[in-house]
C-alpha positions as CSV (number, residue, x, y, z in Angstrom):
1,M,-48.0,114.7,-23.0
2,M,-48.9,113.6,-19.5
3,T,-49.4,117.2,-18.3
4,K,-51.8,117.8,-21.2
5,H,-54.0,114.9,-20.0
6,K,-53.7,116.1,-16.5
7,H,-55.5,119.3,-17.4
8,D,-57.5,118.7,-20.6
9,N,-59.3,115.4,-20.2
10,P,-61.4,114.7,-17.1
11,I,-61.1,111.4,-15.4
12,L,-64.5,109.8,-15.0
13,V,-65.3,108.5,-11.5
14,T,-68.6,106.5,-11.1
15,G,-70.2,106.1,-7.7
16,A,-68.7,109.4,-6.7
17,A,-71.3,110.4,-4.2
18,G,-70.7,107.4,-1.9
19,A,-70.4,107.9,1.8
20,V,-67.4,109.6,3.3
21,G,-64.7,107.0,3.0
22,G,-66.4,105.4,0.0
23,I,-64.1,104.5,-2.8
24,G,-65.6,106.7,-5.6
25,R,-65.8,109.7,-3.3
26,T,-62.2,109.3,-2.0
27,V,-60.8,108.8,-5.5
28,T,-62.6,112.0,-6.6
29,E,-61.2,114.0,-3.7
30,V,-57.6,112.7,-4.1
31,L,-57.5,113.3,-7.9
32,L,-58.9,116.8,-7.5
33,A,-56.3,117.5,-4.7
34,K,-53.6,116.5,-7.2
35,G,-54.8,118.9,-9.9
36,H,-56.7,116.5,-12.1
37,K,-60.0,117.3,-13.8
38,V,-62.7,114.9,-12.5
39,R,-66.1,114.1,-14.0
40,A,-68.0,112.7,-11.0
41,M,-71.0,110.6,-11.8
42,V,-73.7,110.5,-9.2
43,R,-77.2,109.0,-9.2
44,R,-79.1,111.9,-7.8
45,E,-78.8,115.7,-7.2
46,D,-78.3,116.1,-3.5
47,A,-76.0,117.6,-0.8
48,R,-73.3,115.1,-1.6
49,A,-73.3,116.1,-5.3
50,E,-73.1,119.7,-4.3
51,A,-70.2,119.0,-2.0
52,L,-68.3,117.4,-4.9
53,R,-68.9,120.5,-7.0
54,R,-67.5,122.7,-4.3
55,L,-64.4,120.6,-4.4
56,G,-64.1,121.3,-8.1
57,A,-65.6,118.2,-9.7
58,E,-67.7,118.4,-12.9
59,V,-70.8,116.5,-11.6
60,V,-73.1,114.5,-13.9
61,V,-76.3,112.9,-12.7
62,S,-77.0,109.7,-14.5
63,D,-77.8,106.0,-14.2
64,L,-75.2,103.3,-15.1
65,T,-77.9,101.1,-16.6
66,D,-79.1,103.9,-19.0
67,L,-77.2,103.3,-22.2
68,P,-77.9,106.5,-24.1
69,A,-77.1,108.6,-20.9
70,M,-73.7,106.9,-20.5
71,H,-72.6,108.6,-23.8
72,R,-72.9,112.0,-22.1
73,V,-71.1,110.7,-19.1
74,I,-68.1,109.1,-20.8
75,E,-67.5,111.2,-24.0
76,G,-64.4,113.3,-23.6
77,C,-62.9,111.1,-20.8
78,R,-59.8,109.1,-21.4
79,R,-59.7,107.3,-18.2
80,V,-62.6,105.6,-16.3
81,Y,-63.0,104.3,-12.8
82,F,-65.9,101.9,-12.6
83,G,-67.4,101.0,-9.3
84,M,-70.9,100.3,-8.2
85,S,-72.5,99.2,-4.9
86,V,-73.9,95.8,-4.5
87,S,-76.9,95.6,-6.9
88,P,-78.8,93.1,-9.0
89,A,-78.2,95.4,-11.9
90,Y,-74.4,95.3,-11.5
91,L,-73.6,93.2,-14.6
92,E,-75.9,95.3,-16.8
93,A,-74.2,98.5,-15.5
94,T,-70.7,97.1,-16.1
95,I,-71.5,96.1,-19.7
96,N,-73.2,99.4,-20.5
97,T,-70.3,101.4,-19.2
98,A,-67.7,99.1,-20.9
99,A,-69.5,99.2,-24.2
100,V,-69.7,103.0,-24.3
101,A,-66.1,103.3,-23.0
102,R,-64.9,101.1,-25.8
103,H,-66.9,103.1,-28.3
104,Y,-65.0,106.3,-27.3
105,G,-61.6,104.5,-27.2
106,V,-60.7,105.2,-23.5
107,E,-57.1,104.5,-22.6
108,A,-57.8,102.9,-19.2
109,F,-60.8,101.3,-17.5
110,V,-60.2,100.6,-13.8
111,N,-62.7,98.1,-12.5
112,M,-63.6,97.6,-8.9
113,S,-64.2,93.9,-8.2
114,Q,-63.8,91.6,-5.2
115,M,-61.1,89.3,-4.0
116,T,-63.4,86.3,-3.8
117,V,-63.5,86.3,-7.6
118,S,-59.8,85.1,-7.6
119,Q,-61.1,81.8,-6.1
120,M,-63.9,81.4,-8.6
121,S,-63.9,79.8,-12.0
122,I,-66.3,78.5,-14.7
123,T,-67.1,75.6,-12.3
124,E,-66.5,77.2,-8.9
125,T,-68.8,79.9,-7.5
126,T,-70.3,81.0,-4.2
127,D,-73.8,81.5,-2.8
128,S,-73.6,85.2,-3.3
129,P,-75.5,86.5,-6.4
130,Q,-73.2,89.5,-6.3
131,H,-70.0,87.4,-6.5
132,K,-71.4,85.7,-9.6
133,L,-72.1,89.1,-11.2
134,H,-68.5,90.3,-10.4
135,W,-67.1,87.1,-11.9
136,L,-69.2,87.5,-15.1
137,A,-68.3,91.2,-15.3
138,E,-64.6,90.3,-15.2
139,Q,-65.0,87.8,-18.0
140,A,-66.8,90.3,-20.1
141,L,-64.1,92.9,-19.6
142,S,-61.4,90.4,-20.5
143,W,-63.3,89.7,-23.8
144,S,-64.0,93.3,-24.5
145,G,-60.5,94.3,-25.6
146,L,-60.7,97.3,-23.3
147,P,-57.5,98.4,-21.6
148,A,-58.7,97.2,-18.2
149,V,-57.2,97.1,-14.8
150,T,-59.0,95.0,-12.1
151,V,-58.8,95.8,-8.4
152,R,-60.0,93.1,-6.0
153,P,-60.1,94.1,-2.4
154,T,-60.9,91.8,0.5
155,V,-63.5,92.6,3.2
156,F,-63.7,96.3,3.9
157,M,-63.1,97.6,7.4
158,E,-65.8,100.2,6.8
159,G,-68.4,97.5,6.0
160,F,-68.1,94.8,8.5
161,F,-66.7,96.8,11.3
162,L,-67.9,100.4,11.0
163,Q,-71.4,99.7,9.6
164,L,-72.3,96.2,10.8
165,A,-70.4,95.8,14.1
166,A,-70.5,99.4,15.5
167,P,-74.0,99.2,17.1
168,G,-72.9,96.1,19.2
169,V,-69.7,97.9,20.2
170,R,-71.6,101.0,21.3
171,S,-74.4,99.2,23.2
172,S,-72.8,96.1,24.7
173,G,-69.0,96.2,24.1
174,T,-69.2,93.3,21.7
175,L,-68.0,92.7,18.2
176,A,-71.2,90.7,17.3
177,L,-70.4,89.1,13.9
178,P,-71.1,85.6,12.5
179,L,-67.5,84.9,11.4
180,G,-66.7,81.9,13.6
181,G,-63.0,81.4,14.2
182,G,-62.2,82.4,10.6
183,K,-59.2,84.7,9.9
184,I,-59.7,87.8,7.8
185,S,-57.5,90.6,6.5
186,P,-59.8,93.6,6.2
187,V,-58.7,96.6,4.2
188,S,-59.6,100.2,4.5
189,A,-61.7,101.5,1.5
190,V,-59.6,104.7,1.7
191,D,-56.4,102.7,1.1
192,V,-58.1,101.0,-1.8
193,A,-59.1,104.4,-3.2
194,R,-55.5,105.6,-3.0
195,A,-54.4,102.6,-4.9
196,V,-57.0,103.3,-7.6
197,T,-55.8,106.9,-7.8
198,V,-52.2,105.7,-8.4
199,I,-53.4,103.6,-11.3
200,L,-55.6,106.3,-12.8
201,E,-52.7,108.9,-12.7
202,D,-50.4,106.7,-14.8
203,P,-52.4,103.7,-16.1
204,A,-50.0,102.4,-18.8
205,P,-47.9,100.1,-16.5
206,H,-51.0,98.6,-15.0
207,I,-53.1,97.7,-18.1
208,G,-54.1,94.0,-18.0
209,Q,-53.2,93.6,-14.3
210,I,-55.3,92.2,-11.5
211,Y,-54.5,93.5,-8.0
212,D,-55.6,91.6,-4.9
213,L,-55.6,94.0,-2.0
214,T,-55.7,93.2,1.7
215,G,-55.0,94.9,5.0
216,P,-51.7,94.4,6.9
217,E,-52.6,91.3,8.9
218,S,-54.9,88.3,8.7
219,T,-56.2,87.2,12.1
220,D,-59.4,86.1,13.9
221,L,-62.1,88.2,15.5
222,D,-60.9,87.5,19.1
223,H,-57.7,89.3,18.1
224,Y,-59.6,92.2,16.6
225,A,-61.7,92.5,19.7
226,H,-58.4,92.8,21.7
227,V,-57.3,95.6,19.3
228,F,-60.7,97.3,19.7
229,S,-60.2,97.1,23.5
230,E,-56.7,98.8,23.3
231,A,-57.8,101.4,20.9
232,L,-61.0,102.4,22.8
233,G,-59.7,101.9,26.3
234,R,-62.5,99.7,27.4
235,P,-63.1,95.9,27.2
236,I,-64.5,94.7,23.9
237,R,-65.1,91.0,23.3
238,Y,-66.0,89.0,20.2
239,R,-69.4,87.3,20.1
240,D,-69.9,84.8,17.3
241,V,-73.5,85.2,16.5
242,P,-75.5,82.4,14.6
243,L,-75.5,83.2,10.9
244,P,-79.2,82.7,10.3
245,A,-80.2,85.1,13.1
246,W,-77.6,87.7,11.9
247,S,-79.0,87.5,8.3
248,E,-82.6,87.9,9.6
249,G,-81.4,90.9,11.6
250,L,-80.2,92.5,8.3
251,R,-83.6,91.9,6.8
252,Q,-85.3,93.4,9.8
253,A,-83.1,96.5,9.3
254,K,-84.5,96.7,5.7
255,F,-81.3,95.6,3.9
256,P,-82.2,94.6,0.3
257,E,-82.4,90.8,-0.1
258,H,-79.7,90.8,-2.8
259,L,-77.3,92.5,-0.3
260,V,-78.4,90.2,2.6
261,R,-77.5,87.1,0.5
262,H,-74.2,88.7,-0.5
263,L,-73.2,89.5,3.1
264,T,-74.4,86.1,4.3
265,A,-72.2,84.4,1.7
266,M,-69.2,86.5,2.7
267,A,-69.7,85.6,6.4
268,E,-70.0,81.9,5.5
269,L,-66.8,82.1,3.4
270,A,-65.0,83.9,6.3
271,R,-66.1,81.1,8.7
272,Q,-64.5,78.7,6.2
273,G,-61.2,80.6,6.2
274,R,-61.6,81.8,2.6
275,Y,-60.6,85.4,3.6
276,D,-57.4,84.3,5.3
277,R,-55.4,85.9,2.5
278,M,-52.5,88.3,2.6
279,T,-50.8,90.4,-0.1
280,D,-48.3,93.3,0.0
281,T,-49.8,94.7,-3.2
282,L,-51.2,97.8,-1.6
283,R,-47.8,98.8,-0.3
284,K,-46.3,98.2,-3.7
285,L,-48.9,100.4,-5.5
286,T,-49.0,103.3,-3.0
287,G,-45.6,103.1,-1.3
288,E,-47.4,103.2,2.1
289,A,-48.4,100.5,4.6
290,P,-52.2,99.7,4.6
291,T,-54.1,101.1,7.6
292,N,-54.1,98.7,10.5
293,M,-57.2,97.9,12.6
294,R,-56.0,99.9,15.7
295,D,-55.5,103.1,13.7
296,F,-58.8,102.5,12.0
297,V,-60.7,102.2,15.3
298,K,-59.0,105.2,16.7
299,L,-59.8,107.3,13.6
300,H,-63.5,106.3,13.9
301,A,-63.7,106.2,17.7
302,A,-66.8,108.4,17.7
303,A,-68.7,105.8,15.8
304,F,-67.8,103.2,18.5
305,K,-68.4,105.5,21.5
306,Q,-70.2,103.8,24.4
307,R,-73.9,104.8,24.7
308,E,-74.9,106.1,28.1
309,P,-77.6,104.0,29.6
310,A,-81.0,105.6,29.6
311,H,-82.1,106.9,33.0
312,S,-85.6,105.9,34.0
């Protein structure tokens, strides 16, 4: 029966056109490499969509908040991976997708959430509007009766380190982040995607489970700066920047306000030690140790490469 599914019913992956290293994109690539049919949902027709087609995916262009369109996206799929970038429309997108998935009787709905939700409740929340939407989305999925699996990763290496900290590493040899002395256990999005793939390949044992995923160590930014120094072969130091100035810098860089508020809340929680969490769930799911920071920095060394000073 399993082999029939492997070839007859596509697995739906939303957010499939994310950046290289993005969860949806990586899930699509791994499933295709293992011989599964994948229906890859993207928001627009572009070079990334075309790249997915070349890999063998069935690409559908749609919007998660468009209820009628989601029928075309989901019909014929037995398993669904739902993930969406930080957005004010996140809850609407989740409910839309879940309602249509329930209508078609899917056998597995793998939901990408966030580890902060595990410390939230009906009376405990955070200052991040996105965290609230994730918490509400998890509530709705638990009421829905869908065969759901929830994955809650901690801070992504790709986000705070590759996107937000790389410019400072390149220009001044500093990890300039507003995380104080807080310890964090960042995880690679690629590792999280591999865990999702394991669940999608054989979802039955995972239905109803919630998986908190972290990297292999929880430590402070001074330690990570030392790791950066070793991996890059030049001195990198941690500079704890004031949170208001950092948030304003994100606004100046044209980050949407919803995302700025989310990242600011995450930084504040990190300062408070709320991301000082460790699990071995990733290893249990995938059979492999999660990527450590040293290997991650070496892998992405080009992104952290020192800029040559401009000559006058």
